[in-house]
Amino acid sequence: MMNSLLRRLRQKVAQKQQHGPILENYRDKLAAEIEAFRENEEVHDLPEIFHYWSNKYLLPIFQPHGIAHPEQFFFLYTNRALAVATKPMRIISIGAGNCDMETRLASELKQTSARPFTIECTDINQHMLDRGAEHARSLGVEDSVVFQNSDFNRWEPAGEYDVIIANQCLHHVVELEHLFDAIAGAMGPHSLFLTSDMIGRNGHQRWPEALELVNEFWQELPKSYRWNRLLKRQEQAYMNHDCSTEGFEGIRAQDILALLTERFQFELFLPFLNIVSVFIDRPFGGNFDASADWDRNFIDRVHQRDVEGMLSGELKPTQMLAVLRTSDFTESTAQWHPKMTPEACIRPPD
């Protein structure tokens, strides 16, 4: 017991030393983050070429596990937990943003079960929580969803939760060790920790082995496809931009998976995406025509190289869907390929 406490203490000291520069300008980054999302009502909108790719390649990974898409994943597992609950169920979504997924989840749960539940939505941005409250009223679920303005880097759980949700928020967290310890402390033997998130390099950069492949495919792109729609600039050569320099986007993404494997057991682990994400995500994905043969064939080839690289171990996935349990969970992990275990998907920074 004492050795474990000493190890955790040393980890926290090392963390403060390693991430000192991040924490020093934390307030400035936080202010920028709140302002950036003040009027942002569509935080999960994606280009049509992304949906072409996901329907053709991601759906077959999800479907064997009863999952149609990431939002339905949260409903599926929360509904399963609600079905066996013996008391009013407590659900919390950390970093819930506009809370649109959470309010839809509440609406779905009310339609499928008469069992009582409460979904707590926490976020640092009050503007987004206010929009969440409007969503809840419009769906008639305001009695089942509550909103709390709080910083997930400092979050302390108010008791035990049956389901803890982290939907595309972990890659914004600086104090991952604190948050994961808090989540573990809020879980009972039957609690579920559900997450859909980024696990690639910090700032959503490419690791060198992936960057080399991105550059090879980049040379095939017509000039008009190299316009960065987010940064409003032409990129003749692909620029391996670090998104974390302006705010918290991908601030410690590369640490997420390793820290999760230390603290939790995986009931389900579905990793995906590496180099193809450069071409289907928001910066450049809008330049592609999802109905054009050349565009689709290009994405098909990049995806195939992605899969080859991940199965060989050359590349590591940059996103995941996961169901986590406490350390007492002893069943085997459900996954889409035997080689794609959580441990095998960790990319050591050195």
Tab-separated table of C-alpha atoms in Angstrom:
chain	number	residue	atom	x	y	z
A	1	MET	CA	0.000	0.000	0.000
A	2	MET	CA	2.787	2.423	0.996
A	3	ASN	CA	4.782	1.617	-2.163
A	4	SER	CA	1.711	2.350	-4.286
A	5	LEU	CA	1.169	5.708	-2.577
A	6	LEU	CA	4.826	6.649	-2.991
A	7	ARG	CA	4.702	5.703	-6.678
A	8	ARG	CA	1.628	7.898	-7.246
A	9	LEU	CA	3.270	10.784	-5.359
A	10	ARG	CA	6.398	10.535	-7.507
A	11	GLN	CA	4.221	10.445	-10.637
A	12	LYS	CA	2.434	13.637	-9.593
A	13	VAL	CA	5.738	15.414	-8.892
A	14	ALA	CA	7.109	14.291	-12.265
A	15	GLN	CA	3.907	15.427	-13.950
A	16	LYS	CA	4.194	18.922	-12.459
A	17	GLN	CA	7.793	19.153	-13.645
A	18	GLN	CA	7.054	17.811	-17.131
A	19	HIS	CA	3.963	19.909	-17.752
A	20	GLY	CA	5.067	23.063	-15.982
A	21	PRO	CA	4.993	25.223	-19.158
A	22	ILE	CA	1.437	24.059	-19.901
A	23	LEU	CA	0.246	24.898	-16.405
A	24	GLU	CA	2.000	28.295	-16.341
A	25	ASN	CA	-0.164	29.674	-19.163
A	26	TYR	CA	-3.195	27.606	-18.186
A	27	ARG	CA	-5.406	30.628	-17.529
A	28	ASP	CA	-4.616	32.170	-20.914
A	29	LYS	CA	-5.374	28.907	-22.713
A	30	LEU	CA	-8.563	28.478	-20.690
A	31	ALA	CA	-9.799	31.942	-21.607
A	32	ALA	CA	-9.036	31.267	-25.278
A	33	GLU	CA	-10.852	27.916	-25.120
A	34	ILE	CA	-13.991	29.430	-23.593
A	35	GLU	CA	-14.029	32.237	-26.146
A	36	ALA	CA	-13.476	29.831	-29.069
A	37	PHE	CA	-16.570	27.808	-28.135
A	38	ARG	CA	-18.749	30.751	-27.033
A	39	GLU	CA	-20.796	30.718	-30.250
A	40	ASN	CA	-19.868	27.237	-31.519
A	41	GLU	CA	-23.068	25.246	-31.772
A	42	GLU	CA	-21.712	22.510	-34.078
A	43	VAL	CA	-18.641	20.970	-32.453
A	44	HIS	CA	-18.936	17.537	-34.073
A	45	ASP	CA	-19.768	18.465	-37.694
A	46	LEU	CA	-17.616	16.612	-40.244
A	47	PRO	CA	-17.127	16.737	-44.052
A	48	GLU	CA	-19.056	14.442	-46.380
A	49	ILE	CA	-15.883	12.550	-47.309
A	50	PHE	CA	-15.555	11.551	-43.649
A	51	HIS	CA	-19.001	9.970	-43.771
A	52	TYR	CA	-18.082	8.146	-46.994
A	53	TRP	CA	-15.056	6.685	-45.196
A	54	SER	CA	-16.869	5.904	-41.935
A	55	ASN	CA	-19.817	4.181	-43.618
A	56	LYS	CA	-17.531	2.036	-45.761
A	57	TYR	CA	-14.774	1.205	-43.279
A	58	LEU	CA	-15.638	2.210	-39.711
A	59	LEU	CA	-19.152	0.784	-39.621
A	60	PRO	CA	-17.941	-2.812	-40.245
A	61	ILE	CA	-15.680	-2.472	-37.192
A	62	PHE	CA	-18.530	-1.206	-35.028
A	63	GLN	CA	-21.436	-3.376	-36.184
A	64	PRO	CA	-20.298	-6.733	-34.725
A	65	HIS	CA	-20.511	-5.062	-31.316
A	66	GLY	CA	-24.010	-3.690	-31.904
A	67	ILE	CA	-22.744	-0.156	-32.566
A	68	ALA	CA	-23.952	1.923	-35.508
A	69	HIS	CA	-22.080	5.152	-34.714
A	70	PRO	CA	-20.338	6.771	-31.712
A	71	GLU	CA	-23.431	8.498	-30.327
A	72	GLN	CA	-25.442	5.276	-30.480
A	73	PHE	CA	-22.534	3.601	-28.623
A	74	PHE	CA	-23.229	5.770	-25.577
A	75	PHE	CA	-26.939	4.996	-25.706
A	76	LEU	CA	-26.341	1.248	-26.134
A	77	TYR	CA	-24.186	0.830	-23.038
A	78	THR	CA	-26.059	3.338	-20.887
A	79	ASN	CA	-29.344	1.623	-21.736
A	80	ARG	CA	-27.843	-1.745	-20.778
A	81	ALA	CA	-26.782	-0.336	-17.420
A	82	LEU	CA	-30.213	1.223	-16.866
A	83	ALA	CA	-31.948	-2.067	-17.645
A	84	VAL	CA	-30.318	-3.800	-14.671
A	85	ALA	CA	-30.265	-0.842	-12.265
A	86	THR	CA	-31.918	-1.465	-8.915
A	87	LYS	CA	-31.956	2.186	-7.839
A	88	PRO	CA	-32.179	5.575	-9.586
A	89	MET	CA	-29.184	5.607	-11.927
A	90	ARG	CA	-26.561	8.331	-11.827
A	91	ILE	CA	-24.869	9.270	-15.103
A	92	ILE	CA	-22.284	11.988	-15.571
A	93	SER	CA	-20.814	13.414	-18.775
A	94	ILE	CA	-17.493	15.160	-18.261
A	95	GLY	CA	-16.658	18.013	-20.630
A	96	ALA	CA	-20.145	17.805	-22.132
A	97	GLY	CA	-19.885	20.997	-24.206
A	98	ASN	CA	-23.237	21.883	-25.760
A	99	CYS	CA	-24.747	18.748	-24.158
A	100	ASP	CA	-26.648	17.918	-27.358
A	101	MET	CA	-25.632	14.248	-27.230
A	102	GLU	CA	-26.519	14.041	-23.542
A	103	THR	CA	-29.975	15.552	-23.973
A	104	ARG	CA	-30.694	13.198	-26.883
A	105	LEU	CA	-29.465	10.334	-24.700
A	106	ALA	CA	-31.897	11.361	-21.962
A	107	SER	CA	-34.737	11.463	-24.489
A	108	GLU	CA	-33.854	7.976	-25.795
A	109	LEU	CA	-33.617	6.521	-22.299
A	110	LYS	CA	-37.022	7.925	-21.349
A	111	GLN	CA	-38.546	6.264	-24.402
A	112	THR	CA	-37.017	2.843	-23.724
A	113	SER	CA	-37.230	2.580	-19.933
A	114	ALA	CA	-39.390	3.730	-17.059
A	115	ARG	CA	-36.516	3.455	-14.599
A	116	PRO	CA	-35.434	6.788	-13.041
A	117	PHE	CA	-32.091	8.343	-13.941
A	118	THR	CA	-30.215	11.631	-13.863
A	119	ILE	CA	-27.560	12.826	-16.297
A	120	GLU	CA	-25.147	15.414	-14.917
A	121	CYS	CA	-23.434	17.525	-17.583
A	122	THR	CA	-20.230	19.273	-16.551
A	123	ASP	CA	-18.242	21.783	-18.584
A	124	ILE	CA	-16.033	24.826	-17.993
A	125	ASN	CA	-17.922	26.856	-20.611
A	126	GLN	CA	-21.163	28.306	-19.248
A	127	HIS	CA	-22.211	29.459	-22.742
A	128	MET	CA	-22.272	25.849	-23.895
A	129	LEU	CA	-24.090	24.661	-20.773
A	130	ASP	CA	-26.757	27.309	-21.374
A	131	ARG	CA	-27.280	25.881	-24.865
A	132	GLY	CA	-27.505	22.438	-23.268
A	133	ALA	CA	-30.278	23.640	-20.974
A	134	GLU	CA	-32.163	24.928	-24.026
A	135	HIS	CA	-31.737	21.528	-25.735
A	136	ALA	CA	-33.078	19.785	-22.637
A	137	ARG	CA	-36.166	22.000	-22.522
A	138	SER	CA	-36.826	21.533	-26.231
A	139	LEU	CA	-36.761	17.733	-25.810
A	140	GLY	CA	-38.771	17.771	-22.587
A	141	VAL	CA	-36.015	16.178	-20.490
A	142	GLU	CA	-35.118	19.135	-18.269
A	143	ASP	CA	-36.189	17.112	-15.211
A	144	SER	CA	-33.562	14.427	-15.948
A	145	VAL	CA	-30.540	16.529	-16.984
A	146	VAL	CA	-28.655	18.877	-14.678
A	147	PHE	CA	-25.809	21.236	-15.593
A	148	GLN	CA	-22.685	22.078	-13.639
A	149	ASN	CA	-19.983	24.595	-14.500
A	150	SER	CA	-16.697	22.985	-13.478
A	151	ASP	CA	-13.158	22.343	-14.707
A	152	PHE	CA	-12.479	18.669	-15.398
A	153	ASN	CA	-8.830	19.248	-14.452
A	154	ARG	CA	-10.046	19.828	-10.885
A	155	TRP	CA	-13.103	17.553	-10.861
A	156	GLU	CA	-13.973	15.772	-7.625
A	157	PRO	CA	-16.851	13.262	-7.859
A	158	ALA	CA	-19.914	13.671	-5.679
A	159	GLY	CA	-20.276	10.009	-4.771
A	160	GLU	CA	-20.515	6.969	-7.014
A	161	TYR	CA	-21.776	6.965	-10.605
A	162	ASP	CA	-23.222	4.091	-12.615
A	163	VAL	CA	-22.068	5.491	-15.975
A	164	ILE	CA	-19.306	8.033	-16.623
A	165	ILE	CA	-19.098	9.500	-20.141
A	166	ALA	CA	-16.147	11.266	-21.764
A	167	ASN	CA	-17.100	12.120	-25.338
A	168	GLN	CA	-14.239	13.756	-27.264
A	169	CYS	CA	-13.055	15.666	-24.208
A	170	LEU	CA	-10.056	13.754	-22.826
A	171	HIS	CA	-7.726	15.245	-25.430
A	172	HIS	CA	-8.447	18.672	-23.881
A	173	VAL	CA	-7.354	17.618	-20.364
A	174	VAL	CA	-4.024	18.703	-18.841
A	175	GLU	CA	-4.399	16.911	-15.490
A	176	LEU	CA	-5.192	13.465	-16.912
A	177	GLU	CA	-3.788	11.616	-13.892
A	178	HIS	CA	-6.058	13.527	-11.532
A	179	LEU	CA	-9.123	13.071	-13.723
A	180	PHE	CA	-8.594	9.326	-14.225
A	181	ASP	CA	-7.984	8.807	-10.508
A	182	ALA	CA	-11.188	10.727	-9.762
A	183	ILE	CA	-13.148	8.659	-12.277
A	184	ALA	CA	-11.771	5.404	-10.844
A	185	GLY	CA	-12.769	6.580	-7.370
A	186	ALA	CA	-16.319	7.283	-8.556
A	187	MET	CA	-16.816	3.797	-10.014
A	188	GLY	CA	-18.318	0.780	-8.304
A	189	PRO	CA	-17.838	-2.848	-9.408
A	190	HIS	CA	-20.613	-2.549	-12.016
A	191	SER	CA	-19.944	1.030	-13.179
A	192	LEU	CA	-19.062	1.800	-16.795
A	193	PHE	CA	-16.648	4.434	-18.079
A	194	LEU	CA	-17.528	5.135	-21.723
A	195	THR	CA	-15.275	7.165	-23.982
A	196	SER	CA	-14.836	8.127	-27.613
A	197	ASP	CA	-11.620	10.083	-28.014
A	198	MET	CA	-8.277	10.887	-29.636
A	199	ILE	CA	-5.161	8.896	-28.712
A	200	GLY	CA	-2.631	10.147	-31.278
A	201	ARG	CA	0.314	12.488	-30.902
A	202	ASN	CA	-0.048	15.675	-28.863
A	203	GLY	CA	-1.592	18.572	-30.753
A	204	HIS	CA	-2.944	16.056	-33.310
A	205	GLN	CA	0.416	16.009	-35.025
A	206	ARG	CA	1.634	12.977	-36.978
A	207	TRP	CA	4.413	10.847	-35.547
A	208	PRO	CA	7.451	10.695	-37.917
A	209	GLU	CA	6.561	7.300	-39.385
A	210	ALA	CA	3.031	8.488	-40.182
A	211	LEU	CA	4.182	11.894	-41.437
A	212	GLU	CA	6.374	10.211	-44.029
A	213	LEU	CA	3.341	8.403	-45.463
A	214	VAL	CA	1.147	11.513	-45.318
A	215	ASN	CA	3.755	13.389	-47.364
A	216	GLU	CA	3.803	10.632	-49.987
A	217	PHE	CA	0.038	10.826	-50.516
A	218	TRP	CA	0.089	14.621	-50.226
A	219	GLN	CA	2.106	14.853	-53.421
A	220	GLU	CA	-0.846	13.355	-55.335
A	221	LEU	CA	-3.295	16.071	-54.280
A	222	PRO	CA	-4.350	18.801	-56.727
A	223	LYS	CA	-3.630	22.309	-55.494
A	224	SER	CA	-7.245	23.004	-54.568
A	225	TYR	CA	-7.224	20.032	-52.178
A	226	ARG	CA	-4.360	21.547	-50.187
A	227	TRP	CA	-6.343	24.499	-48.841
A	228	ASN	CA	-6.555	24.331	-45.043
A	229	ARG	CA	-10.127	25.353	-44.286
A	230	LEU	CA	-9.577	25.820	-40.553
A	231	LEU	CA	-6.348	27.821	-40.692
A	232	LYS	CA	-7.309	29.614	-43.949
A	233	ARG	CA	-4.030	28.952	-45.717
A	234	GLN	CA	-2.642	27.101	-48.734
A	235	GLU	CA	-0.256	24.279	-47.849
A	236	GLN	CA	1.942	23.328	-50.781
A	237	ALA	CA	3.722	20.995	-48.383
A	238	TYR	CA	1.753	19.424	-45.539
A	239	MET	CA	2.412	21.333	-42.313
A	240	ASN	CA	2.504	19.102	-39.241
A	241	HIS	CA	0.654	21.673	-37.142
A	242	ASP	CA	0.564	21.423	-33.333
A	243	CYS	CA	-3.001	22.398	-32.369
A	244	SER	CA	-2.129	22.568	-28.668
A	245	THR	CA	-0.080	25.761	-29.056
A	246	GLU	CA	-3.231	27.914	-29.238
A	247	GLY	CA	-5.405	26.090	-26.692
A	248	PHE	CA	-6.045	22.652	-25.241
A	249	GLU	CA	-6.717	20.754	-28.480
A	250	GLY	CA	-4.765	17.491	-28.192
A	251	ILE	CA	-2.803	18.872	-25.247
A	252	ARG	CA	-1.843	15.409	-23.900
A	253	ALA	CA	-3.524	13.072	-26.368
A	254	GLN	CA	-0.536	10.730	-26.575
A	255	ASP	CA	-0.730	9.997	-22.825
A	256	ILE	CA	-4.407	9.014	-22.712
A	257	LEU	CA	-4.214	5.346	-23.676
A	258	ALA	CA	-1.186	4.516	-21.530
A	259	LEU	CA	-2.769	6.114	-18.457
A	260	LEU	CA	-6.064	4.308	-19.044
A	261	THR	CA	-4.332	0.926	-19.212
A	262	GLU	CA	-2.690	1.633	-15.848
A	263	ARG	CA	-5.955	2.394	-14.059
A	264	PHE	CA	-8.770	0.466	-15.755
A	265	GLN	CA	-9.694	-2.783	-17.482
A	266	PHE	CA	-11.098	-2.637	-21.013
A	267	GLU	CA	-14.405	-4.374	-21.633
A	268	LEU	CA	-14.408	-3.060	-25.215
A	269	PHE	CA	-11.611	-1.452	-27.237
A	270	LEU	CA	-12.126	-0.336	-30.845
A	271	PRO	CA	-9.168	1.707	-32.178
A	272	PHE	CA	-9.067	3.239	-35.670
A	273	LEU	CA	-7.657	5.935	-37.973
A	274	ASN	CA	-4.214	7.294	-38.574
A	275	ILE	CA	-2.968	8.864	-41.820
A	276	VAL	CA	-6.378	8.851	-43.540
A	277	SER	CA	-7.691	11.271	-40.901
A	278	VAL	CA	-5.548	14.049	-42.435
A	279	PHE	CA	-7.605	13.831	-45.630
A	280	ILE	CA	-11.122	13.326	-44.217
A	281	ASP	CA	-11.136	15.637	-41.185
A	282	ARG	CA	-12.179	19.290	-40.992
A	283	PRO	CA	-9.026	21.044	-42.278
A	284	PHE	CA	-8.878	19.331	-45.695
A	285	GLY	CA	-11.849	16.960	-45.865
A	286	GLY	CA	-14.155	19.630	-47.216
A	287	ASN	CA	-11.970	19.889	-50.322
A	288	PHE	CA	-12.948	16.355	-51.377
A	289	ASP	CA	-16.072	15.433	-53.334
A	290	ALA	CA	-17.558	12.336	-51.723
A	291	SER	CA	-19.396	11.482	-54.960
A	292	ALA	CA	-16.329	11.664	-57.256
A	293	ASP	CA	-14.483	8.518	-58.301
A	294	TRP	CA	-10.963	9.972	-57.962
A	295	ASP	CA	-11.684	11.278	-54.462
A	296	ARG	CA	-13.172	8.018	-53.233
A	297	ASN	CA	-10.385	5.928	-54.779
A	298	PHE	CA	-7.769	8.139	-53.155
A	299	ILE	CA	-9.376	7.731	-49.716
A	300	ASP	CA	-9.696	3.975	-50.290
A	301	ARG	CA	-5.957	3.687	-50.963
A	302	VAL	CA	-4.960	5.789	-47.965
A	303	HIS	CA	-7.260	3.755	-45.723
A	304	GLN	CA	-5.768	0.489	-46.971
A	305	ARG	CA	-2.263	1.780	-46.154
A	306	ASP	CA	-3.539	2.775	-42.732
A	307	VAL	CA	-4.834	-0.715	-41.982
A	308	GLU	CA	-1.665	-2.388	-43.249
A	309	GLY	CA	0.449	-0.120	-41.051
A	310	MET	CA	-1.648	-0.609	-37.926
A	311	LEU	CA	-1.822	-4.405	-38.221
A	312	SER	CA	1.936	-4.609	-38.778
A	313	GLY	CA	2.632	-2.321	-35.801
A	314	GLU	CA	4.267	0.300	-38.016
A	315	LEU	CA	1.468	2.781	-37.283
A	316	LYS	CA	-0.610	3.310	-34.151
A	317	PRO	CA	-4.300	4.294	-34.195
A	318	THR	CA	-5.221	7.854	-33.296
A	319	GLN	CA	-8.834	7.388	-32.157
A	320	MET	CA	-10.775	4.871	-30.082
A	321	LEU	CA	-14.125	3.797	-28.725
A	322	ALA	CA	-13.804	2.114	-25.333
A	323	VAL	CA	-15.776	0.707	-22.422
A	324	LEU	CA	-13.716	0.646	-19.232
A	325	ARG	CA	-14.320	-1.023	-15.906
A	326	THR	CA	-12.610	-1.051	-12.524
A	327	SER	CA	-9.478	-3.105	-11.981
A	328	ASP	CA	-11.641	-5.920	-10.538
A	329	PHE	CA	-13.060	-6.680	-14.000
A	330	THR	CA	-11.467	-9.928	-15.197
A	331	GLU	CA	-13.260	-10.782	-18.447
A	332	SER	CA	-11.416	-10.627	-21.772
A	333	THR	CA	-11.518	-7.453	-23.858
A	334	ALA	CA	-13.790	-7.341	-26.908
A	335	GLN	CA	-11.861	-5.924	-29.868
A	336	TRP	CA	-11.955	-5.823	-33.675
A	337	HIS	CA	-8.638	-7.598	-34.285
A	338	PRO	CA	-6.447	-9.760	-32.013
A	339	LYS	CA	-3.400	-7.580	-32.738
A	340	MET	CA	-5.179	-4.369	-31.776
A	341	THR	CA	-5.028	-4.623	-27.988
A	342	PRO	CA	-4.861	-1.471	-25.845
A	343	GLU	CA	-1.247	-2.185	-24.910
A	344	ALA	CA	-0.218	-2.834	-28.529
A	345	CYS	CA	-1.755	0.471	-29.638
A	346	ILE	CA	0.309	2.639	-27.297
A	347	ARG	CA	2.906	4.701	-29.180
A	348	PRO	CA	5.873	5.419	-26.876
A	349	PRO	CA	6.877	9.089	-27.295
A	350	ASP	CA	10.577	8.183	-27.601
